Short mmCIF file of C-alpha atoms and ligand atoms in Angstrom, two decimals:
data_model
loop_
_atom_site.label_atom_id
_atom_site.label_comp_id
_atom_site.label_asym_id
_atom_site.label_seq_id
_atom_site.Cartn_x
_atom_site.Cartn_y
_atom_site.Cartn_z
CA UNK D 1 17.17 -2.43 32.58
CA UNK D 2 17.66 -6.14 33.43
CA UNK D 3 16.97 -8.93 30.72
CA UNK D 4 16.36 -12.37 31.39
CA UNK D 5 16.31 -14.91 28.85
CA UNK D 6 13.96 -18.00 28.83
CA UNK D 7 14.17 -20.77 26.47
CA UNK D 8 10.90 -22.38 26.61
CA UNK D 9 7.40 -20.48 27.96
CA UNK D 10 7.56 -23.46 31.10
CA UNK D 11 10.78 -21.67 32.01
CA UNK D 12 9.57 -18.73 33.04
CA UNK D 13 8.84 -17.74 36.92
CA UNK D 14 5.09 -18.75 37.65
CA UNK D 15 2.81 -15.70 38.89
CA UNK D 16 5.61 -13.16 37.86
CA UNK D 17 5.09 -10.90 34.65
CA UNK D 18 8.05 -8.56 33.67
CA UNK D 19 7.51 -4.61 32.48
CA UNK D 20 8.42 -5.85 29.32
CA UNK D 21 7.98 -9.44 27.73
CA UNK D 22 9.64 -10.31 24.43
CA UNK D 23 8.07 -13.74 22.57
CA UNK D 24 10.30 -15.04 19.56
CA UNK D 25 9.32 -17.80 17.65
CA UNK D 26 11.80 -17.33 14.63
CA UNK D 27 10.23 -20.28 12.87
CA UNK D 28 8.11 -19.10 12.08
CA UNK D 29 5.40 -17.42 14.31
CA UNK D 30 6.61 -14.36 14.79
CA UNK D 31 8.13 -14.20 11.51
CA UNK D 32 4.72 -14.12 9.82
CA UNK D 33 3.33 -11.81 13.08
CA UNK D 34 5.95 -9.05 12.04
CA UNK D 35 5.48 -9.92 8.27
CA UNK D 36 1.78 -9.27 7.89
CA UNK D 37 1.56 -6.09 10.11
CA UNK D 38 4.68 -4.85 7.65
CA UNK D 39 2.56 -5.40 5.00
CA UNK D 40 -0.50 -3.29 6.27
CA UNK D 41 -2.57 -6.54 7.88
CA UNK D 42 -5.24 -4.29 9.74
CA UNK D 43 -3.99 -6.51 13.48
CA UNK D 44 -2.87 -10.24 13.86
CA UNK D 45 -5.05 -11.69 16.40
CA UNK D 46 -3.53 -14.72 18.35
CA UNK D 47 -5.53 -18.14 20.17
CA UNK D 48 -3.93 -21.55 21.23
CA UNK D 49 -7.38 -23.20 20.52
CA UNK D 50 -8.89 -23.62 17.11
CA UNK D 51 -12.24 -23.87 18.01
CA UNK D 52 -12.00 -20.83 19.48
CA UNK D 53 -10.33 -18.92 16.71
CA UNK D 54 -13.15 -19.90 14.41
CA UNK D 55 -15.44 -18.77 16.33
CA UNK D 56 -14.10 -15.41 17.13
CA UNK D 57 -13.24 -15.36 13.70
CA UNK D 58 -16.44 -16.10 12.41
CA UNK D 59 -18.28 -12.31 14.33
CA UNK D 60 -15.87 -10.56 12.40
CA UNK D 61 -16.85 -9.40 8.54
CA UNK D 62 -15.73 -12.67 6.03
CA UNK D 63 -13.72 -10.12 3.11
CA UNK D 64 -11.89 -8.52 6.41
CA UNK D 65 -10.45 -11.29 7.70
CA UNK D 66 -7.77 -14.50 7.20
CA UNK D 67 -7.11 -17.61 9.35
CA UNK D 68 -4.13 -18.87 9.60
CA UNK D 69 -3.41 -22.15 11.03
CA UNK D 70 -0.23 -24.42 11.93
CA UNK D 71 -0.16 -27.97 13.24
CA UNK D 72 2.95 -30.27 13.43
CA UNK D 73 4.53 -27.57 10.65
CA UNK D 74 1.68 -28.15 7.99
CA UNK D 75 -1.36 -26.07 7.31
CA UNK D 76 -4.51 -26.21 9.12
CA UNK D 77 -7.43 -28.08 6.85
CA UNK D 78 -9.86 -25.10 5.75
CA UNK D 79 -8.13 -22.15 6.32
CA UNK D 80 -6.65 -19.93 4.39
CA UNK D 81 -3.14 -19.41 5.43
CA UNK D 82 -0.59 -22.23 6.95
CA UNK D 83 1.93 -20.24 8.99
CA UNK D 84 4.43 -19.17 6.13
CA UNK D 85 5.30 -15.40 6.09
CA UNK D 86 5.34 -15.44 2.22
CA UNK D 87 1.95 -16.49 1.87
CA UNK D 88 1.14 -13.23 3.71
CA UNK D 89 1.62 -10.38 0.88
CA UNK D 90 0.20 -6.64 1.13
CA UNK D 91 -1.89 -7.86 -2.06
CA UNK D 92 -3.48 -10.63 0.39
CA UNK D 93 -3.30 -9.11 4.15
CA UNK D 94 -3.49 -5.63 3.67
CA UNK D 95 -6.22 -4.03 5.60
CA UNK D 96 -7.38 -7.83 6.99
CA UNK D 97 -7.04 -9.41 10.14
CA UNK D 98 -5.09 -12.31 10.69
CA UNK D 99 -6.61 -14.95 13.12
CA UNK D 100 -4.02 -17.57 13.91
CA UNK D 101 -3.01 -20.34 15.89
CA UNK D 102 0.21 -22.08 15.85
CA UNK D 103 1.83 -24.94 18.18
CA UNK D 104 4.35 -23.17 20.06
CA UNK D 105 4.43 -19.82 19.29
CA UNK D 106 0.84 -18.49 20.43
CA UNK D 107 1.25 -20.65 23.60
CA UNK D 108 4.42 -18.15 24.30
CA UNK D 109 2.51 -15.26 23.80
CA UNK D 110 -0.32 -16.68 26.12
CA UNK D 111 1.90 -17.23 28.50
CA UNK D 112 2.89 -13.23 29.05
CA UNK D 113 0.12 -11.81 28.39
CA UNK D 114 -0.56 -9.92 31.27
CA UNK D 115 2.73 -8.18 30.99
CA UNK D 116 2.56 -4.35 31.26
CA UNK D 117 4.32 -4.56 27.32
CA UNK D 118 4.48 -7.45 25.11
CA UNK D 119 6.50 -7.35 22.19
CA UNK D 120 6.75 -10.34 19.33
CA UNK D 121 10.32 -10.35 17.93
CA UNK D 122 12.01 -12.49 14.96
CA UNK D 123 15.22 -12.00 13.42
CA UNK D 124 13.70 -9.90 10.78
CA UNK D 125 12.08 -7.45 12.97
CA UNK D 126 15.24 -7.45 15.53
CA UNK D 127 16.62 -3.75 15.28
CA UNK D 128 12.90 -2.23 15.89
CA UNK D 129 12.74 -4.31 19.20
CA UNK D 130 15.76 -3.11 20.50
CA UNK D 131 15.35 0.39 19.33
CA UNK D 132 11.84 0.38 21.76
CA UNK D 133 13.92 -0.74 24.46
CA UNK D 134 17.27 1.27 24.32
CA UNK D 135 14.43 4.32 24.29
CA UNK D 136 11.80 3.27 26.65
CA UNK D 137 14.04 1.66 29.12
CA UNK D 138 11.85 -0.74 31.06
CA UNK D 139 13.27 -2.38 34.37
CA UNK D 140 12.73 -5.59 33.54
CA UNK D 141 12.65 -7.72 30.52
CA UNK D 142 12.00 -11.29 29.67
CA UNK D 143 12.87 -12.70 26.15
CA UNK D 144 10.87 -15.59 26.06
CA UNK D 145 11.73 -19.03 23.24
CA UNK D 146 8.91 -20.59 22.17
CA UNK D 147 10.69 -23.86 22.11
CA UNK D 148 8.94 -27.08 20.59
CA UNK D 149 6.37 -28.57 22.65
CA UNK D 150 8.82 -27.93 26.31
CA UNK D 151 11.69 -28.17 24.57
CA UNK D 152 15.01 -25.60 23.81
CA UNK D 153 15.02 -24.46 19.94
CA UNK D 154 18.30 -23.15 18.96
CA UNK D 155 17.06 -20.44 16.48
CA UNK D 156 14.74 -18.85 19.20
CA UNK D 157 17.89 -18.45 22.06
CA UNK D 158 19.81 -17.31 19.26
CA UNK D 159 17.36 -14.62 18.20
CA UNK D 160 17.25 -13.57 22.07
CA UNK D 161 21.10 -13.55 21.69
CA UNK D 162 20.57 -11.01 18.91
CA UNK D 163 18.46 -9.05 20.51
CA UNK D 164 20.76 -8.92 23.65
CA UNK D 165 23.89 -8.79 21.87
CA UNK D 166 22.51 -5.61 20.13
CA UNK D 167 21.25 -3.84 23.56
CA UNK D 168 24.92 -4.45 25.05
CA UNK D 169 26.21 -3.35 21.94
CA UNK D 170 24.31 -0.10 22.03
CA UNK D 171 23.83 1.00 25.52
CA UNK D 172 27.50 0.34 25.73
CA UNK D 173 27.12 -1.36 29.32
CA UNK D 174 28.71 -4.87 29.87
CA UNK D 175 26.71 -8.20 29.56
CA UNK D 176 26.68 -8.67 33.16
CA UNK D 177 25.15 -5.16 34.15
CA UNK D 178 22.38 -5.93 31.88
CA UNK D 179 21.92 -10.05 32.28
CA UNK D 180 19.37 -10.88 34.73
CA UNK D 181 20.11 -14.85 34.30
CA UNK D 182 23.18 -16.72 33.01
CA UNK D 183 20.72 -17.66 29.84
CA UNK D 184 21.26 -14.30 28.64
CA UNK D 185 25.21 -15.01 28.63
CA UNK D 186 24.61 -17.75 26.65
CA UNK D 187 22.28 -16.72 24.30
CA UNK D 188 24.95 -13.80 23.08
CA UNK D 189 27.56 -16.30 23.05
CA UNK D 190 25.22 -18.89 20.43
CA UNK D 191 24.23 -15.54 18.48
CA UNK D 192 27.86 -14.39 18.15
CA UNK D 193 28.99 -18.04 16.85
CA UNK D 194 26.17 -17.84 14.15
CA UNK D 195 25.47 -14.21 13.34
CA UNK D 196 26.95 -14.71 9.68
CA UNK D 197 25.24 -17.87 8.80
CA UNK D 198 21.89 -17.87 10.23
CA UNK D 199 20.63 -19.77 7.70
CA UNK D 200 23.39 -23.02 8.75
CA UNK D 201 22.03 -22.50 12.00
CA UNK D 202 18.52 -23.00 11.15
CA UNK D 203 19.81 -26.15 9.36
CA UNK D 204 21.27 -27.47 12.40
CA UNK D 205 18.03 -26.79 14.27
CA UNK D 206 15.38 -29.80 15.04
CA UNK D 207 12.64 -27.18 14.16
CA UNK D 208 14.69 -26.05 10.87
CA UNK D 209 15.00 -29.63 9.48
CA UNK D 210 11.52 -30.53 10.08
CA UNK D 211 10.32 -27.38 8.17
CA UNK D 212 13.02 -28.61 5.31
CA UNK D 213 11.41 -32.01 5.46
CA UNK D 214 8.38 -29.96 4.73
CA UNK D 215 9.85 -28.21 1.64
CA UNK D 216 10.03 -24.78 3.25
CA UNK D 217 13.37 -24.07 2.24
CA UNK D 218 11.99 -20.46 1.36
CA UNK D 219 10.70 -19.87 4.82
CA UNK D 220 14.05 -20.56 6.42
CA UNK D 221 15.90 -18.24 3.69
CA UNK D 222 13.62 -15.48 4.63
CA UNK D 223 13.30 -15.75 8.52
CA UNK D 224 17.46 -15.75 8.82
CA UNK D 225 17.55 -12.33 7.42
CA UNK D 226 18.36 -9.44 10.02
CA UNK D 227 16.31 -6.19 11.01
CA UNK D 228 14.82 -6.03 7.08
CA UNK D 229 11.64 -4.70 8.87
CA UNK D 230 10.88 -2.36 10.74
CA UNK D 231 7.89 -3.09 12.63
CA UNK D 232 7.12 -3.16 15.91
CA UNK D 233 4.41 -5.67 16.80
CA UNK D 234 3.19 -4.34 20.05
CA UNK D 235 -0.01 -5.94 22.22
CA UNK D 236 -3.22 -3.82 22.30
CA UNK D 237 -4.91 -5.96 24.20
CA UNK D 238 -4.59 -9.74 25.40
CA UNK D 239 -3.97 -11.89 22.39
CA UNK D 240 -4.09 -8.57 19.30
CA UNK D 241 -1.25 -7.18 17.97
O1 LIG T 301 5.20 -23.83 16.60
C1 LIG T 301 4.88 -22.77 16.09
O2 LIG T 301 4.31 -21.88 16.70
C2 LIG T 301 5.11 -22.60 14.61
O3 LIG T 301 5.71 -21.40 14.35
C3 LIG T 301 5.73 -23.79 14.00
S1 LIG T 301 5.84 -23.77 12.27
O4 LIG T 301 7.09 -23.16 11.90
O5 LIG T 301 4.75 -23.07 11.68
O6 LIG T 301 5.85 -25.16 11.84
#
């Protein structure tokens, strides 16, 4: 197994797709992805357009489904969820389909789509991600940030840290038999500064204070916690999990 860390989606080698693709968007995509399938949502159903999430939404029965919607951190006008993963209780999702669209993290997910596997990861969901790969093994494997708009976010590399840090840790092979880029190296490294105090890093973070701005202190509290669930969101077909 090789693993290859990418900060952003545009980082990642055009026309290639790995056995095994990993998107993280900590805050807070796939925080809510791996909440709401751990709290019996019947699938979470990803788009990067709106107007096309509304009207895939819209063929599918109205007391079976949600949409959720992000822009620029706040909630998308008309639907029913923003993009916090305590809005999404069993006593709201179970059993319902979550259609959402967020800024960064669905364009991550878009972008490795076509991968044989494609996993969504988070901090909270960390130890079932590894467990799949320590058992299925798969050659290679791209961790992919979902940055902000292009850009590096620090809680993303550092959840591909964990996730790396925890495969070394477990396989018991050395960093550099299982790094596949120098990224990788350095995503351990940031993980292993910050693995007690996830929730300073997030502080530190552009993404993090812009979600404090936003009064989401909650959010953060919740998405810095480690392997609490133990779901594995998994794609069934382009864009469901
Ligand atoms: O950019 C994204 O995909 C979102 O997760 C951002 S937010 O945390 O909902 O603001």
């Amino acid at each position: 197994m090789k693993l290859f860390v990418y900060h952003t989606p545009e980082l990642t080698p055009k026309d290639q797709a790995p056995d095994c693709a990993i998107a993280v968007d900590v805050l807070r995509a796939t925080s809510t992805i791996a909440t709401v399938l751990s709290a019996g949502g019947e699938a979470v159903q990803v788009f990067s357009d709106l107007d096309e999430l509304i009207a895939v939404s819209e063929t599918w029965p109205s007391q079976k489904r949600l949409r959720a919607g992000e822009r620029g951190g706040g909630k998308v006008s008309g639907f029913e969820l923003g993009n916090s993963p305590l809005d999404c209780t069993p006593e709201l999702v179970e059993g319902r389909r979550l259609f959402i669209s967020t800024t960064n993290g669905t364009r991550a997910l878009k972008r490795v789509q076509h991968s044989a596997t494609v996993l969504t990861a988070a901090f909270i969901n960390r130890a079932a991600v590894v467990q799949y790969l320590l058992e299925k093994q798969p050659e290679t494997v791209w961790i992919v940030g979902s940055g902000w708009e292009g850009s590096f976010s620090l809680e993303d590399t550092a959840c591909a840290g964990a996730i790396a840090h925890a495969v070394v840790e477990k396989s018991q092979l050395p960093p550099e038999e299982l790094a596949g880029n120098d990224e990788v190296i350095s995503a351990i490294a940031l993980y292993s500064q910050w693995q007690n105090n996830l929730l300073g890093l997030f502080h530190h973070a552009s993404h993090g204070k812009r979600l404090l701005r936003l009064e989401c202190d909650e959010d953060l509290k919740y998405c810095s916690q480690t392997d609490i669930l133990t779901v594995l969101p998994m794609q069934q077909e382009p864009g469901v999990f």
